[in-house]
Structure formats: structure tokens, C-alpha cells
XYZ file of C-alpha atoms in Angstrom:
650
model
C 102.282 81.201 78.580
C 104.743 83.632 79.769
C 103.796 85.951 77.238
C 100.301 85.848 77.680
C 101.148 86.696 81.427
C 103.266 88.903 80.801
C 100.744 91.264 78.202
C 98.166 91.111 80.441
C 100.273 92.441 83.561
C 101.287 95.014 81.377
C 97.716 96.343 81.506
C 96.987 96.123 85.416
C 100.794 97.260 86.364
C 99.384 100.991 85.079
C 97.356 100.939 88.040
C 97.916 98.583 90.443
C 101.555 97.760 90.687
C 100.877 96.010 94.354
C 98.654 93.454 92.478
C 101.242 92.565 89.746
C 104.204 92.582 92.387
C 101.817 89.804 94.398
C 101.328 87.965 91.590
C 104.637 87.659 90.372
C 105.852 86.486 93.323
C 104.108 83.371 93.019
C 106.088 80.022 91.678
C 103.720 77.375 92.720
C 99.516 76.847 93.737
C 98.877 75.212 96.815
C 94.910 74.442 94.847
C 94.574 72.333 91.952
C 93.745 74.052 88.885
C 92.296 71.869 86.252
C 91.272 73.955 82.820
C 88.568 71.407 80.693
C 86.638 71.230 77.397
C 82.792 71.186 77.810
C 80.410 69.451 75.705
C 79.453 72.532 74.285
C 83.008 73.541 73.280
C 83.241 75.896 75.989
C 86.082 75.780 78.347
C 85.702 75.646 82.004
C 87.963 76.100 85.146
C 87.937 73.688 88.095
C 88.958 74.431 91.428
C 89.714 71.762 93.431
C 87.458 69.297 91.524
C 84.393 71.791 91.686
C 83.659 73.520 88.386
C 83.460 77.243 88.131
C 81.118 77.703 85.138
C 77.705 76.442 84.181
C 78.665 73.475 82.373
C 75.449 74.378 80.386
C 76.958 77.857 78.943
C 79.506 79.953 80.444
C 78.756 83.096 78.005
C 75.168 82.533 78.359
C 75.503 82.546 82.522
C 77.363 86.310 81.837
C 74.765 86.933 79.296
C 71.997 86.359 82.350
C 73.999 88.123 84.757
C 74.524 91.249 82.761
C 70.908 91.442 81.704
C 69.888 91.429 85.402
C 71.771 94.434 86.445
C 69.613 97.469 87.359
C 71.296 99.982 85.774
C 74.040 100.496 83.043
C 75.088 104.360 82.276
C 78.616 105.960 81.967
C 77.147 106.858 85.836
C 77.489 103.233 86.713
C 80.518 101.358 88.599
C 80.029 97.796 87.950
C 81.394 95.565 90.696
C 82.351 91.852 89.720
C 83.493 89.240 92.017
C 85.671 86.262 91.170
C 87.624 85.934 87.621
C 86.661 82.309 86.733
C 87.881 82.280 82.947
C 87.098 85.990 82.331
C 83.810 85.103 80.673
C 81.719 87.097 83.212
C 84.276 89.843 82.708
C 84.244 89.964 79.078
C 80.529 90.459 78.914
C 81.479 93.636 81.108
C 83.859 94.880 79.361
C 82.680 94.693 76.197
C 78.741 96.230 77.400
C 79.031 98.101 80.446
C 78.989 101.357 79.713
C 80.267 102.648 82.797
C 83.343 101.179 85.089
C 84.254 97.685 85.838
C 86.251 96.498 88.934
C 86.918 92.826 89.475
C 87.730 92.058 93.015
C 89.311 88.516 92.873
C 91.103 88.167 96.173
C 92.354 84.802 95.392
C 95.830 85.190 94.029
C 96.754 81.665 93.079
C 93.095 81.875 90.485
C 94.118 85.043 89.316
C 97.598 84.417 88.507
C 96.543 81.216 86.638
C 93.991 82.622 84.536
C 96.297 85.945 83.653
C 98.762 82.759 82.786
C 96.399 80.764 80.669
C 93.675 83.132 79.247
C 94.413 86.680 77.237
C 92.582 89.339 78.315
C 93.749 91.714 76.329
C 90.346 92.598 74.631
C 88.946 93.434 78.178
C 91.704 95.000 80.611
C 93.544 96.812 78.010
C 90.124 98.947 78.192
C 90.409 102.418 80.493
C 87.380 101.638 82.459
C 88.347 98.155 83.432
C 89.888 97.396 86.701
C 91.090 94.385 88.361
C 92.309 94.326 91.826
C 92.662 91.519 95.064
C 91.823 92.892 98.436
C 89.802 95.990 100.043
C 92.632 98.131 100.136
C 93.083 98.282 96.024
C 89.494 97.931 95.918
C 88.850 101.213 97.948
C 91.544 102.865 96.332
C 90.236 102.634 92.345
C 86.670 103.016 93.453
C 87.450 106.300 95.462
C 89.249 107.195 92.229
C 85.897 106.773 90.073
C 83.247 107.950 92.180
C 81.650 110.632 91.425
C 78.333 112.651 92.199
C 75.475 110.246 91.859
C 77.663 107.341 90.657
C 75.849 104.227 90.761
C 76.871 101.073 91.791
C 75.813 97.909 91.591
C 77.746 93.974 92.240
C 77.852 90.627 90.421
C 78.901 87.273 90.420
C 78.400 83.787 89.501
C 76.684 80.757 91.261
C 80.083 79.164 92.179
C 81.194 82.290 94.068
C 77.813 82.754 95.758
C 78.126 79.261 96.860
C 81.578 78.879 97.931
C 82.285 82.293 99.309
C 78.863 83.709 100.533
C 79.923 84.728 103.991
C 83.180 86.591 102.455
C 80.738 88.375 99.596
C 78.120 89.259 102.304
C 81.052 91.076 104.370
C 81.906 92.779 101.312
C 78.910 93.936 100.382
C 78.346 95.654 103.277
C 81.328 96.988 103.678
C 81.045 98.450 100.080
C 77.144 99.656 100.998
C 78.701 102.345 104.171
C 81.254 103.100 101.664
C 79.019 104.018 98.940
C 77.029 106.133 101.311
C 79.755 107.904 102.751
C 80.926 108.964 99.368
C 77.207 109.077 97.827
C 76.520 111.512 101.271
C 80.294 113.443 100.832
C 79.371 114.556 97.077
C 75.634 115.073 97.929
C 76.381 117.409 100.613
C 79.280 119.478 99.323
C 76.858 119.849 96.085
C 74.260 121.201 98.441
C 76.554 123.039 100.385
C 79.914 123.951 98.751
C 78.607 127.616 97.658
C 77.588 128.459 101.534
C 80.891 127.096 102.323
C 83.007 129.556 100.327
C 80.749 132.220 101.661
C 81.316 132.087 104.780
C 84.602 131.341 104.845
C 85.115 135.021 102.918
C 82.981 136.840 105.460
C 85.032 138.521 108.237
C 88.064 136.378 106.429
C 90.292 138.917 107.638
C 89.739 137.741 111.450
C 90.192 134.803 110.127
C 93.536 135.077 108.663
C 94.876 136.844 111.946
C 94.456 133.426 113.897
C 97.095 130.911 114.422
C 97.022 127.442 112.996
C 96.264 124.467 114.840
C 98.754 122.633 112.761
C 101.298 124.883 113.797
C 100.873 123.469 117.425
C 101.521 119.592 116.103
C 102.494 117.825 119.476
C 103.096 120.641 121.762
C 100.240 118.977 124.581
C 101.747 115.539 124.247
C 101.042 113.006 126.604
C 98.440 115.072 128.259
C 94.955 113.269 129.105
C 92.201 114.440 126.745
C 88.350 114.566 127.315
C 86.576 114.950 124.289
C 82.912 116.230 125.409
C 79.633 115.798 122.762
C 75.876 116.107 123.833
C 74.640 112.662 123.692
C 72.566 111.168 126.410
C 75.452 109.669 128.276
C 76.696 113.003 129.373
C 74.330 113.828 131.764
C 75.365 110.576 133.498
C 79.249 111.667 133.730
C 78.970 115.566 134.628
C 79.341 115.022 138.225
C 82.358 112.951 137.208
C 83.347 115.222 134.542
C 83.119 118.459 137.437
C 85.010 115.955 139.736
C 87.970 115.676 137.290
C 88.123 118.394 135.734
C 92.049 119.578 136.272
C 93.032 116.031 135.649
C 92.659 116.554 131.924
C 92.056 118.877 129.038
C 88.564 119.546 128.258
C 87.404 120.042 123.822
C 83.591 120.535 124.130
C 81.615 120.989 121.336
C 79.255 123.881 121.140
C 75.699 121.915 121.851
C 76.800 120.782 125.040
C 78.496 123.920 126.761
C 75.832 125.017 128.539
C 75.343 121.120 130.186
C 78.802 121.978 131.416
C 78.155 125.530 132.484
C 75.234 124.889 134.392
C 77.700 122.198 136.364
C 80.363 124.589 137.092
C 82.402 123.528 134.641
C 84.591 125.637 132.356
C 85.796 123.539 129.083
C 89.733 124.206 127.832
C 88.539 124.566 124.543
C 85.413 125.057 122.191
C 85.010 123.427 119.218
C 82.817 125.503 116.344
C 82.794 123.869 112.992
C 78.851 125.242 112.233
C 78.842 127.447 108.922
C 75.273 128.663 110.343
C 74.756 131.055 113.581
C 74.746 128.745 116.779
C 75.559 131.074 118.955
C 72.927 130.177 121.328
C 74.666 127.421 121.860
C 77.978 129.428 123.403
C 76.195 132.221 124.876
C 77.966 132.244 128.121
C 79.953 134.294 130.190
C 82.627 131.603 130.416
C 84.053 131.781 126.838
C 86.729 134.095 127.597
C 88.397 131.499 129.453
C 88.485 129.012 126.817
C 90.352 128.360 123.270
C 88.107 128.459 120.599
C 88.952 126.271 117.603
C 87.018 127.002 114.500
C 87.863 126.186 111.302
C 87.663 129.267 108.002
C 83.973 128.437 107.326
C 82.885 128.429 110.665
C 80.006 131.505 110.584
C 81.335 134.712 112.110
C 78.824 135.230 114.794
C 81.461 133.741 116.749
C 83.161 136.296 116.600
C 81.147 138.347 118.574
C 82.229 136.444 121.858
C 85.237 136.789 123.321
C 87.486 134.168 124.112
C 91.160 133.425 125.763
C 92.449 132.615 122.027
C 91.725 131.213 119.120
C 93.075 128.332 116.884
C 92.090 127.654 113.251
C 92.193 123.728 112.089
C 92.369 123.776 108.237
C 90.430 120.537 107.268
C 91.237 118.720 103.595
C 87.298 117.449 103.269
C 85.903 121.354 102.453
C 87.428 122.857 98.847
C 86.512 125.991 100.198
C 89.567 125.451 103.049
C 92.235 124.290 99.883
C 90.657 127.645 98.540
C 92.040 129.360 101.916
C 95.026 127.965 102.308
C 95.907 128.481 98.810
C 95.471 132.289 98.556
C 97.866 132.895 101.574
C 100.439 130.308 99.667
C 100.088 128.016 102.555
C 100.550 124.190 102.218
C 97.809 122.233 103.162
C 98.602 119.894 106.254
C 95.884 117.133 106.256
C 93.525 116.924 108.760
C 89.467 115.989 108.960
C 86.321 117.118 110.340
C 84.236 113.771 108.844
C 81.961 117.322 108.817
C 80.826 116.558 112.381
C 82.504 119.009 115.269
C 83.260 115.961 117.752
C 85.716 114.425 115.140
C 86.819 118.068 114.730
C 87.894 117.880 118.446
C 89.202 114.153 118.397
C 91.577 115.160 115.558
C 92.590 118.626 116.922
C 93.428 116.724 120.338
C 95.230 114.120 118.400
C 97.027 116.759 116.585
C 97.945 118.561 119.793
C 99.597 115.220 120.733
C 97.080 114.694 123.355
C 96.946 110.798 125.014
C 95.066 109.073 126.006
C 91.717 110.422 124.662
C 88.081 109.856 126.476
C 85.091 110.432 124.759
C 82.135 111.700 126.819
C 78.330 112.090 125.601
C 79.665 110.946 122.136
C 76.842 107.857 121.959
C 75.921 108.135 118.658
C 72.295 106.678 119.139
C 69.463 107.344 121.065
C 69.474 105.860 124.609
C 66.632 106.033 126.882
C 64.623 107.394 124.896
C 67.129 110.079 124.852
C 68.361 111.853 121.430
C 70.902 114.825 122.868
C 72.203 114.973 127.223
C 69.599 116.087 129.359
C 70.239 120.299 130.181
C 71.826 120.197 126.352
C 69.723 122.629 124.037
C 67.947 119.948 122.072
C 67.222 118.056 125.156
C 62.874 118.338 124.538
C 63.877 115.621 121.625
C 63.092 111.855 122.247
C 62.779 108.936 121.103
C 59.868 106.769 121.702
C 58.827 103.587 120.804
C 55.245 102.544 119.573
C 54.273 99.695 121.474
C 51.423 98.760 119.432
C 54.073 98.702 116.183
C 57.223 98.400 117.631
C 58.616 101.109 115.641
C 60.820 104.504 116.961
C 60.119 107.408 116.028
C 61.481 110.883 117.050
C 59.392 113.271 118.389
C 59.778 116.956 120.288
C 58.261 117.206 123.667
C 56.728 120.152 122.771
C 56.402 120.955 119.004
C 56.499 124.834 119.438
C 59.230 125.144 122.314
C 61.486 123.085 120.177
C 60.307 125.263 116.367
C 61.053 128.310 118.541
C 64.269 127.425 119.793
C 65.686 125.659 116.671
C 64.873 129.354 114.789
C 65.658 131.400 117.708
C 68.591 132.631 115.757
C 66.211 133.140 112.593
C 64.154 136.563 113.204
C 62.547 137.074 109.849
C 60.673 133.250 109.042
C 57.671 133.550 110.386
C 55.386 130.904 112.099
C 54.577 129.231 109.341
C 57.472 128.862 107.470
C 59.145 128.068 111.078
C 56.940 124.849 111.693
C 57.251 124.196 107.401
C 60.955 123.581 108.178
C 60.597 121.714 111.528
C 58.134 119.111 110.210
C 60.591 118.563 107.407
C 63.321 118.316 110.049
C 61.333 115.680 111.502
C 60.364 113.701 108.615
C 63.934 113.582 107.201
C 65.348 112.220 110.934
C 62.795 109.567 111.038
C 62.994 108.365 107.517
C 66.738 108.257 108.002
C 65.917 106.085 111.620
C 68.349 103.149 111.379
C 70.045 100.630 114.558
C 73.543 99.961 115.418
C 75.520 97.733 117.532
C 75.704 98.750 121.279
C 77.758 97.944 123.929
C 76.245 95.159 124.938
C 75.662 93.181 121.845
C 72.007 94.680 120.855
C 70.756 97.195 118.826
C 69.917 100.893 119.221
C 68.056 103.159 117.415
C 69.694 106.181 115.887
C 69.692 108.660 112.737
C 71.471 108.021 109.626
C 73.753 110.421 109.856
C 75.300 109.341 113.336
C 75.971 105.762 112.057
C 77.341 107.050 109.378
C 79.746 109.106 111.871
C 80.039 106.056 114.048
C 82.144 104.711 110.741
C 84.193 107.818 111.000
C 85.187 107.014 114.756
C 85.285 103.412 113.373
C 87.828 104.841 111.173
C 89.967 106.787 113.387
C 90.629 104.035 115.588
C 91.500 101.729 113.006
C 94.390 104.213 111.452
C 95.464 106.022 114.602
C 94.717 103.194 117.998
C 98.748 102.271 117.660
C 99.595 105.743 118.189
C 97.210 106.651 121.107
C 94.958 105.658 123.876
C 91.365 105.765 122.904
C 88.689 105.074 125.385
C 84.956 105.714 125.018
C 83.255 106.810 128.282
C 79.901 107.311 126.754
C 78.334 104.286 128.540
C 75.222 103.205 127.379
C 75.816 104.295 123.486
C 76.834 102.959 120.477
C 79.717 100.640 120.584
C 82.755 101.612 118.773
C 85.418 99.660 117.484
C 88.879 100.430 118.065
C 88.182 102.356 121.632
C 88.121 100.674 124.372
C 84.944 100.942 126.283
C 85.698 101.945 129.680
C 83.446 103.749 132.864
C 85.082 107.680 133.095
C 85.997 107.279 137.034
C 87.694 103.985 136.167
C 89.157 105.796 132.960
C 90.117 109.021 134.993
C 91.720 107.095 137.631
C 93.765 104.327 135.419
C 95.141 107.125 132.749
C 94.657 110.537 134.505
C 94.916 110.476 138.118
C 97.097 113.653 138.727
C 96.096 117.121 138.243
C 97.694 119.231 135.312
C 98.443 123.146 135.285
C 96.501 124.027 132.660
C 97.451 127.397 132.465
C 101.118 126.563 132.209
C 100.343 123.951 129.674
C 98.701 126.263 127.335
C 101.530 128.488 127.409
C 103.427 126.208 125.279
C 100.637 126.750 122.227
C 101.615 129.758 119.738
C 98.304 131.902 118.955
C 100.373 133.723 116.573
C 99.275 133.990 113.154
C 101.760 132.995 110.573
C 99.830 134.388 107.583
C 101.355 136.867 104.700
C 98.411 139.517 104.268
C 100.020 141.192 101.143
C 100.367 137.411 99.514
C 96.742 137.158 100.397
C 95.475 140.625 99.300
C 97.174 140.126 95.929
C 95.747 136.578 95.458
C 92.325 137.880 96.511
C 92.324 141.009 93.719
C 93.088 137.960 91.117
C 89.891 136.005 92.189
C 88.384 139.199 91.810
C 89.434 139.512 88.135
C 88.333 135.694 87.384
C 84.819 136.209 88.668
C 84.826 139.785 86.765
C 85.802 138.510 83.103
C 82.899 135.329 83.763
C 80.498 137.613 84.691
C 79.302 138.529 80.971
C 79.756 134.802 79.766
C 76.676 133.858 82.206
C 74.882 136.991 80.821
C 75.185 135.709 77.389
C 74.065 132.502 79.095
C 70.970 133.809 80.946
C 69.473 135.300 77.414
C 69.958 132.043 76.059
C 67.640 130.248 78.478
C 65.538 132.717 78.390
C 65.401 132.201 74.307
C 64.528 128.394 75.139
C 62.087 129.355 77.483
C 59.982 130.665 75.136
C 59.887 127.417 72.666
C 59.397 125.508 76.276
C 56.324 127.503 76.508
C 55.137 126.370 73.204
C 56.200 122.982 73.658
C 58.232 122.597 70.695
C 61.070 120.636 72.493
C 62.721 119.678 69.065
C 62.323 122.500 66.533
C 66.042 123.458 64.888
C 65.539 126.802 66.822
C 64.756 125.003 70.149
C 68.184 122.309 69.567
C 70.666 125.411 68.216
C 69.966 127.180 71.394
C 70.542 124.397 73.495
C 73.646 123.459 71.328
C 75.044 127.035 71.988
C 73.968 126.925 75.921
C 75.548 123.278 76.097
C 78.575 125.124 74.216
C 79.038 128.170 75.960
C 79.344 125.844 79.292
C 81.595 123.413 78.184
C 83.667 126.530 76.938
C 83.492 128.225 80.679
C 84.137 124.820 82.296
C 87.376 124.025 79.920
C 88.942 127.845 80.420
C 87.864 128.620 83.364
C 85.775 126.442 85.990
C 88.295 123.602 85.913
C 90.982 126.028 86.270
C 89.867 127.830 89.238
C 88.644 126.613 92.500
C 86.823 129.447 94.026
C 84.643 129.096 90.237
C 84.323 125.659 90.326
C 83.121 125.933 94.119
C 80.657 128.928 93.595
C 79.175 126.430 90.669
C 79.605 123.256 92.255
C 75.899 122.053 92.474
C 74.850 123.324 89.083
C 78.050 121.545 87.095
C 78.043 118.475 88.858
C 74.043 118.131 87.763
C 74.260 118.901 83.945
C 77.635 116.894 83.855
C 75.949 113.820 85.413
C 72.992 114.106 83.297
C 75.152 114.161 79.836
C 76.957 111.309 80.962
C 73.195 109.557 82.076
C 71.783 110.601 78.437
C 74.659 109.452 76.523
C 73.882 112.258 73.362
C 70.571 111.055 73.305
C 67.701 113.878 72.723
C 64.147 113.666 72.952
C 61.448 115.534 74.570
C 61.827 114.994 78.020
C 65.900 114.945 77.497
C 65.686 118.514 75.525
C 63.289 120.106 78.941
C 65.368 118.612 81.257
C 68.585 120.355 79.732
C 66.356 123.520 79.898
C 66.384 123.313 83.426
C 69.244 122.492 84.592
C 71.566 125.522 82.005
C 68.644 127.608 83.677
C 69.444 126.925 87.283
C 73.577 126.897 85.770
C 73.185 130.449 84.244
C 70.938 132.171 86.542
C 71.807 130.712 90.151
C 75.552 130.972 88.817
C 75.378 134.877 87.883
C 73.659 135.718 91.416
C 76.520 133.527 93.399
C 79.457 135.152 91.097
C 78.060 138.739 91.732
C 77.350 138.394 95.617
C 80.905 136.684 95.915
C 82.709 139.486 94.179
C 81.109 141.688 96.298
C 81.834 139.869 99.639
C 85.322 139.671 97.847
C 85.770 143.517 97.696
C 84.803 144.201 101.198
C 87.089 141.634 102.360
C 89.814 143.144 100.540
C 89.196 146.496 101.580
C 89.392 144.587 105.717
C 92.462 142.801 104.140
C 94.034 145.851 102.688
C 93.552 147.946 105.765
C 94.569 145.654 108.515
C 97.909 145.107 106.575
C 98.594 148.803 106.365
């Protein structure tokens, strides 16, 4: 028995030491285990006197369970609660094509199955996992995930029955996690090649800007309001102008003219937008506030002055590794969540700031409101049908709200303008979804701020030991781990004395700390990469356009048609090997285009046919062609940038 143990922690220990360590520590069951002979010469476990497997067929309840799952590629992560005998995990192991992680969070079963029953044949395999509570779980399944993984969960009738309420908390739980990482891969797919973009544009400026992480703690103690646009904020400016020298003011850019119009002047702006926003800073009050920005945040802020300037340096963006890495700088963890209010939460956090208040951060639409009255999206609402019952999100006036959305966007015309703004629309509605509010009932909101109401969610639960967090936005979404509180009573309780805010700024160093002739010489190699690629994606672009031509004549499967695509499917797997995987700006400039063709050859498994063969067409097309464009326009925002570099360090 010891043995058997033994062979099969062997396996799990290369992963999950915490797991083995748990079970090893266990020398007697406080259950009774009872392991029995059915009729049908299957064995069965019983728990307690209630039988695990179908006494019918254990294999053929797997067999059922497998068959029912709605997808099975080396895309999928197959998700198995409860280890019974290992039957349902066998099936898994031995079919799924994908990964497999059994969650069994009931030690004493697990330890007496990896006691009684060898598993050798299934967990010695690479892309089988077992693990026993959310924390392992999160860990191997971050580990695996990748863009467009899909997931799906399974389990027998004895764990349904016996542990539904546990499973249903699970499965939620693993649904906002699978979006969050589905959304995180999505997005930085979509967005990953902008993001590298901007960050080299005016990177010079850039680079001459102190660190917020070199400012860790040096505003400690100090009271922190952290002011967003949501509806709740036009409810606290008069409170807000009331207290202002009481505490440190980090307003994001959509609702700095709410406070300018009030008289008041925010202590610093936070700017995360890689797009021009500038109409949403365009005031005369800028140079009395500390911008922080972070190395992708578009340069048309730069065209405002401001007291100073700190850079935060967040781990979610490769394009920020990228920046740190060419100045040999080491990369001091801190997130964005890609939303500019968590920006400001973790810069004030960072700064050592306590307690922090939110303000306007609702995170839902309340009273009809989406965004603070006087805030530049204020003209959008929304309304409930009566007759349906169902929300929808609307503009107060269609063309006021197209015009100002592309104010910033002189050459679309009118048509393309309203194009965009109906999609806008569409996509905000469709994502239309309710959370919890503050007092117990639901409120409408967009996808995207419940999934940011996780983030907060988040923060609280790793960081509410360390600091005060109370959420003034009354009337929002309710978020766990801050303490809901009214600002006057919040104000008054945790910051009742005014601060001198210019002497407490005066600690902060707006020196920059970067070495411009490491960066200039680690800038000319990037240059070289992207130079000695450059003719590999020629070669590739006049092999698509060879397949284009047998495309046209619809002969998907001729030996002319397949050698092409074998020498296209060759020719990438030789860039990705030598050089892709071995540099990031490369792998960022391509990020979209390699994480599509590598998901599809994983989804068609070496299969060709047809559809397979035109669908490869596309996507070395859109790999070659979109590729070459992104390499030559980065080299050439590369050179100017050097030439900035070059002459602001002699």
C-alpha cells in the first residue's frame, strides 16, 4: 500500500508539493471508507455508507460523462470534480485531448484512493493535474490557459448530490475566472501591437520621468481619495470641495472637469489611455497637479503641462517588461487590471497612502445614470423598458454624444463616426449584466465593470490587512473587502485634519533614474532584430500570394496548393523558434497573428481538408502581410526614437 502511495505522490509532488505535504500528514480518517466488489466485478468506494459509483457500471458512468462534454481539442481544459476510484479520471486521461485538473478538496478521499488505487497510467501523464483547494486550482489553471482555451467541468451523480452547493460556488467562481483570463488574452491579442507603439512614441519623454516605484511609502499614513466618474460623484463634490486639504486627491481623467467646474484642483491625474483623451484634461489646472501615466499612455499628454510627472510600470502590458527591460531595469510588480481607477488605487497604495476612499467608483449604472453628471459622457443613460423590463443604454442625444466621442478624431467622417457609435452601443448592451448593490439588490451595469468590480474584489482581499479601504460611492455596486461608508462620515472618522500638501509632495523624487546610453544601445539591437526578419516575411508574403492563386481556383488540396502551405507553415515555425520566442518586442508586434494560427493547429490536430487548407490561407496571410507592415512602421518609430534618445543623452 505504501508503495502504491508512494508512486503515485511521486507524480503530483512535480507540481504540487503543498498537496503531497497535506496528504502525508495524515495518519488516520475521521470518515469511513469502505472499498466493495459489485455484482458486475467492478469495484466501488463508499463513503460513509453511501456509494460513490453507479452500482450499474462505474466505467460506463465515465463513458456517459465524457461523451457529454462539448468540446475536446488540445484547446480544451477539462475540469473534474471528486476522485471516487479514479474511474471518471481514467476515462480523461486516457481521451481528453487537452488538460485535465481534478479538484478533490477532500483530503481524507484522496489520500485513501492514492493509498489503495494506482494511478500511474493517468497522473504520470503531462497534462493531468490533481489538486485540493482554489488556491492550487487557480494556480495550474493560470499555468495552462491560453488564448481561446476552452473549458468545460464534470462530475458524477454522487458529487452533484452530496456537494451541490460547494460545486455551484465553484463553478462560478471558475466562470469570472475564465473570463478574466478569456478577456486578458483577448484584449492584449487585439491590442498588444498598439501597445508597443505607443509606448515607443515620444519614449524619450518617457524615459526622463521618475518612477512611481521609486516613491514606495514616502506618503504613508496620509488619507487618500481615489476619484472615478460614476454617478455617485456628483452626489459627493460639494463634500469632496469641502474636504479637499484633508486628503490627497488621484482623479482619473473622465472626471476632471466634474472637479474643475467645482473648484476643485485634484493632487494627481491618473492617464493610463493608449488613445488621445485629452479632452478629457483640457484644463488650465493641470500644472498644479502630478500626472501619473504609465509608458503606453498616448503622448498627447504631453502637450499639457503639469507640476510633475510619475511613471507606474505595470506587469499586465508586455509592452512595459519590453520598457523596463531595454533600460536594464527590474520590474517591480504592480497592476492596472487595465482600468485607470485601479491604476490610482495601486499607485496610492504604493505611495503608502491610508486609509483609501473611493469616490464615483460605482461600477453600475444608478439612476439611470452610466458616468457623474458634468463628467464628459454624462448624455449616457440607462433606461428601463417598462413594457419588457429590460435596460438598455442609450445617448440622450445620438449626434452630441458621436460628436464628442470623435471629437479627437478629425478625419472619420459622419458616417463612419455614427458606424462606430452604433457598434459602441450594441457591444455595451449585449455585454448588459447585474451585480450586487449595497443594499442587497441588483443593478444593471456593463460587462466590463463587473468584471473590474472582481478586480476591486481582489484588491481588498490581498491588501485590506495592510490598509483602510472604504468605498464612498453610495448608491453603487457593493464591494467586498471595503467598507461601505458615507464620505462626510468617512472624512471625519479617518481624515479630520488638514495636510500641507505642498510640503508633503516634497518628499516624492521626480528624478529620473534611467541610463540613456544602456537604453540607446538596447534600442539599436531591436533595431537589428526587426531588420534581419524583415526579408523572412517577404519570402512569406510571396508565398501567400502563391496560395492565393490556387484559392482562386479552388483547388484547396492539389500537391502545389499543400507544399506551399507546408513551406508557409515552415517558414513560421522557423521565425517563431529563432526569433519570435526569443524576442519580446517580435513576439508583441505579432502577438494577434501567432496566437491565431497557433490555436488553430492545436484545434485541427494535423488534420487537412478543404475548409482546414483556406482557413490556414488566411490566417499566414494576415501573419505575413499585417506582420511586415507592423515590423516596418516599428523600425521606423524605432529610429526616430533613437535619434530623440541619442540626442537628449549628448
Amino acid at each position: 500500500m505504501v508503495d502504491i502511495l508512494s508512486s503515485n505522490l511521486s507524480y503530483i509532488k512535480k507540481y504540487n508539493d503543498s498537496l503531497v505535504d497535506k496528504i502525508t500528514s495524515i495518519d488516520s480518517f475521521e470518515k469511513h471508507f469502505d472499498v466493495i466488489a459489485e455484482d458486475n466485478g467492478e469495484y466501488n468506494l463508499v463513503i460513509n455508507g453511501v456509494s460513490v459509483h453507479s452500482k450499474s457500471g462505474a466505467q460506463q458512468e465515465s463513458e456517459k460523462v465524457f461523451k457529454s462534454l462539448p468540446h475536446n481539442s488540445l484547446n480544451s481544459i477539462h475540469v473534474i470534480w471528486g476522485i471516487g476510484l479514479g474511474y471518471l479520471l481514467d476515462v480523461f486521461a486516457q481521451k481528453a485531448l487537452g488538460s485535465v485538473i481534478l479538484y478533490e478538496p477532500d483530503i481524507e478521499t484522496l489520500r485513501l484512493v492514492l493509498e489503495a488505487v494506482d494511478l500511474k497510467d493517468s497522473i504520470s501523464k503531462s497534462n493531468v493535474y490533481i489538486v485540493s483547494d482554489y488556491s492550487e486550482f487557480e494556480k495550474i489553471f493560470e499555468s495552462l490557459f491560453r488564448f481561446r482555451s476552452k473549458v468545460s467541468f464534470s462530475t458524477i451523480d454522487y458529487y452533484l448530490n452530496k456537494e451541490s452547493s460547494n460545486i455551484n460556488a465553484f463553478k462560478e467562481k471558475l466562470q469570472k475566472m475564465y473570463s478574466i483570463y478569456s478577456f486578458n488574452f483577448s484584449y492584449q491579442a487585439r491590442e498588444m501591437s498598439q501597445f508597443i507603439k505607443k509606448t515607443i512614441i515620444d519614449i524619450d519623454k518617457k524615459y526622463s520621468e521618475a518612477l512611481l516605484s521609486d516613491n514606495k511609502d514616502k506618503l504613508k499614513n496620509i488619507p487618500a481619495i481615489i476619484v472615478s466618474a460614476g454617478p455617485s460623484l456628483a452626489k459627493n463634490v460639494d463634500l469632496l470641495k469641502k474636504y479637499q486639504n484633508n486628503a490627497l486627491i488621484f482623479c482619473v481623467g473622465t472626471a476632471l472637469k466634474t472637479l474643475y467646474k467645482n473648484g476643485i484642483t485634484p493632487d494627481f491625474l491618473n492617464v493610463i489611455e493608449k488613445y488621445n483623451t485629452s479632452g478629457h484634461y483640457n484644463v488650465p489646472v493641470t500644472k498644479d497637479m502630478v500626472l501619473i501615466s504609465e509608458p503606453y499612455t498616448s503622448s498627447s499628454v504631453f502637450d499639457f503641462e503639469f507640476k510633475n510627472r510619475l511613471l507606474t510600470v505595470s506587469l499586465e502590458v508586455d509592452s512595459n517588461r519590453w520598457f523596463l527591460e531595454k533600460a536594464n531595469k527590474e520590474l517591480i510588480p504592480f497592476e492596472t487590471k487595465g482600468t485607470v481607477s485601479y491604476q490610482a488605487l495601486s499607485a496610492a497604495f504604493s505611495l503608502g497612502c491610508n486609509p483609501i476612499i473611493l469616490v464615483g467608483q460605482d461600477l453600475a449604472y444608478t439612476d439611470g445614470q452610466c458616468y457623474s453628471k458634468g463628467s464628459e459622457f454624462d448624455s449616457l443613460e440607462c433606461r428601463k423598458d417598462e413594457q419588457t423590463g429590460e435596460y438598455k443604454i442609450v445617448p440622450k442625444d445620438f449626434n452630441a454624444y458621436r460628436d464628442f466621442y470623435y471629437k479627437n478624431n478629425p478625419n472619420l467622417t459622419v458616417e463612419e463616426k455614427t458606424f462606430y457609435i452604433t457598434k459602441r452601443l450594441e457591444r455595451l448592451n449585449k455585454g448588459l449584466t447585474f451585480v450586487p448593490s449595497q443594499d442587497g439588490s441588483k443593478l444593471p451595469t456593463e460587462s466590463g465593470y463587473a468584471l473590474f468590480l472582481e478586480y476591486f474584489k481582489g484588491f481588498a482581499k490581498k491588501y485590506s490587512h495592510q490598509v483602510k479601504l472604504i468605498n464612498s460611492s453610495i448608491g453603487g455596486a457593493l464591494i467586498d473587502g471595503f467598507e461601505t461608508m458615507a464620505l462626510d462620515r468617512a472624512m471625519e472618522d479617518f481624515a479630520p485634519s488638514l495636510i500641507n500638501k505642498d510640503k508633503l509632495l516634497e518628499n516624492l523624487s521626480f528624478e529620473s533614474t534611467f541610463d540613456f546610453s544602456v537604453i540607446v544601445r538596447n534600442l539599436q539591437n531591436d533595431i537589428e532584430d526587426i531588420k534581419k526578419i524583415i526579408p523572412m516575411f517577404k519570402d512569406g508574403q510571396k508565398l501567400v500570394k502563391n496560395m492565393s492563386n490556387f484559392i482562386k481556383r479552388r483547388n484547396f488540396m492539389g500537391n502545389d496548393m499543400l507544399a506551399s502551405l507546408k513551406k508557409a507553415a515552415d517558414l513560421y515555425v522557423y521565425i517563431t523558434n529563432f526569433y519570435t520566442n526569443n524576442s519580446r518586442l517580435l513576439k508583441m508586434l505579432i502577438m494577434k497573428e501567432n496566437f491565431q494560427i497557433n490555436y488553430y493547429m492545436k484545434e485541427t490536430n494535423g488534420k487537412l481538408n478543404n475548409e482546414i487548407v483556406n482557413n490556414f490561407y488566411s490566417l499566414f496571410y494576415e501573419y505575413f502581410n499585417k506582420g511586415l507592415s507592423s515590423l516596418v512602421e516599428t523600425k521606423d518609430y524605432l529610429e526616430i526614437a533613437l535619434k530623440n534618445l541619442s540626442e537628449d543623452y549628448n
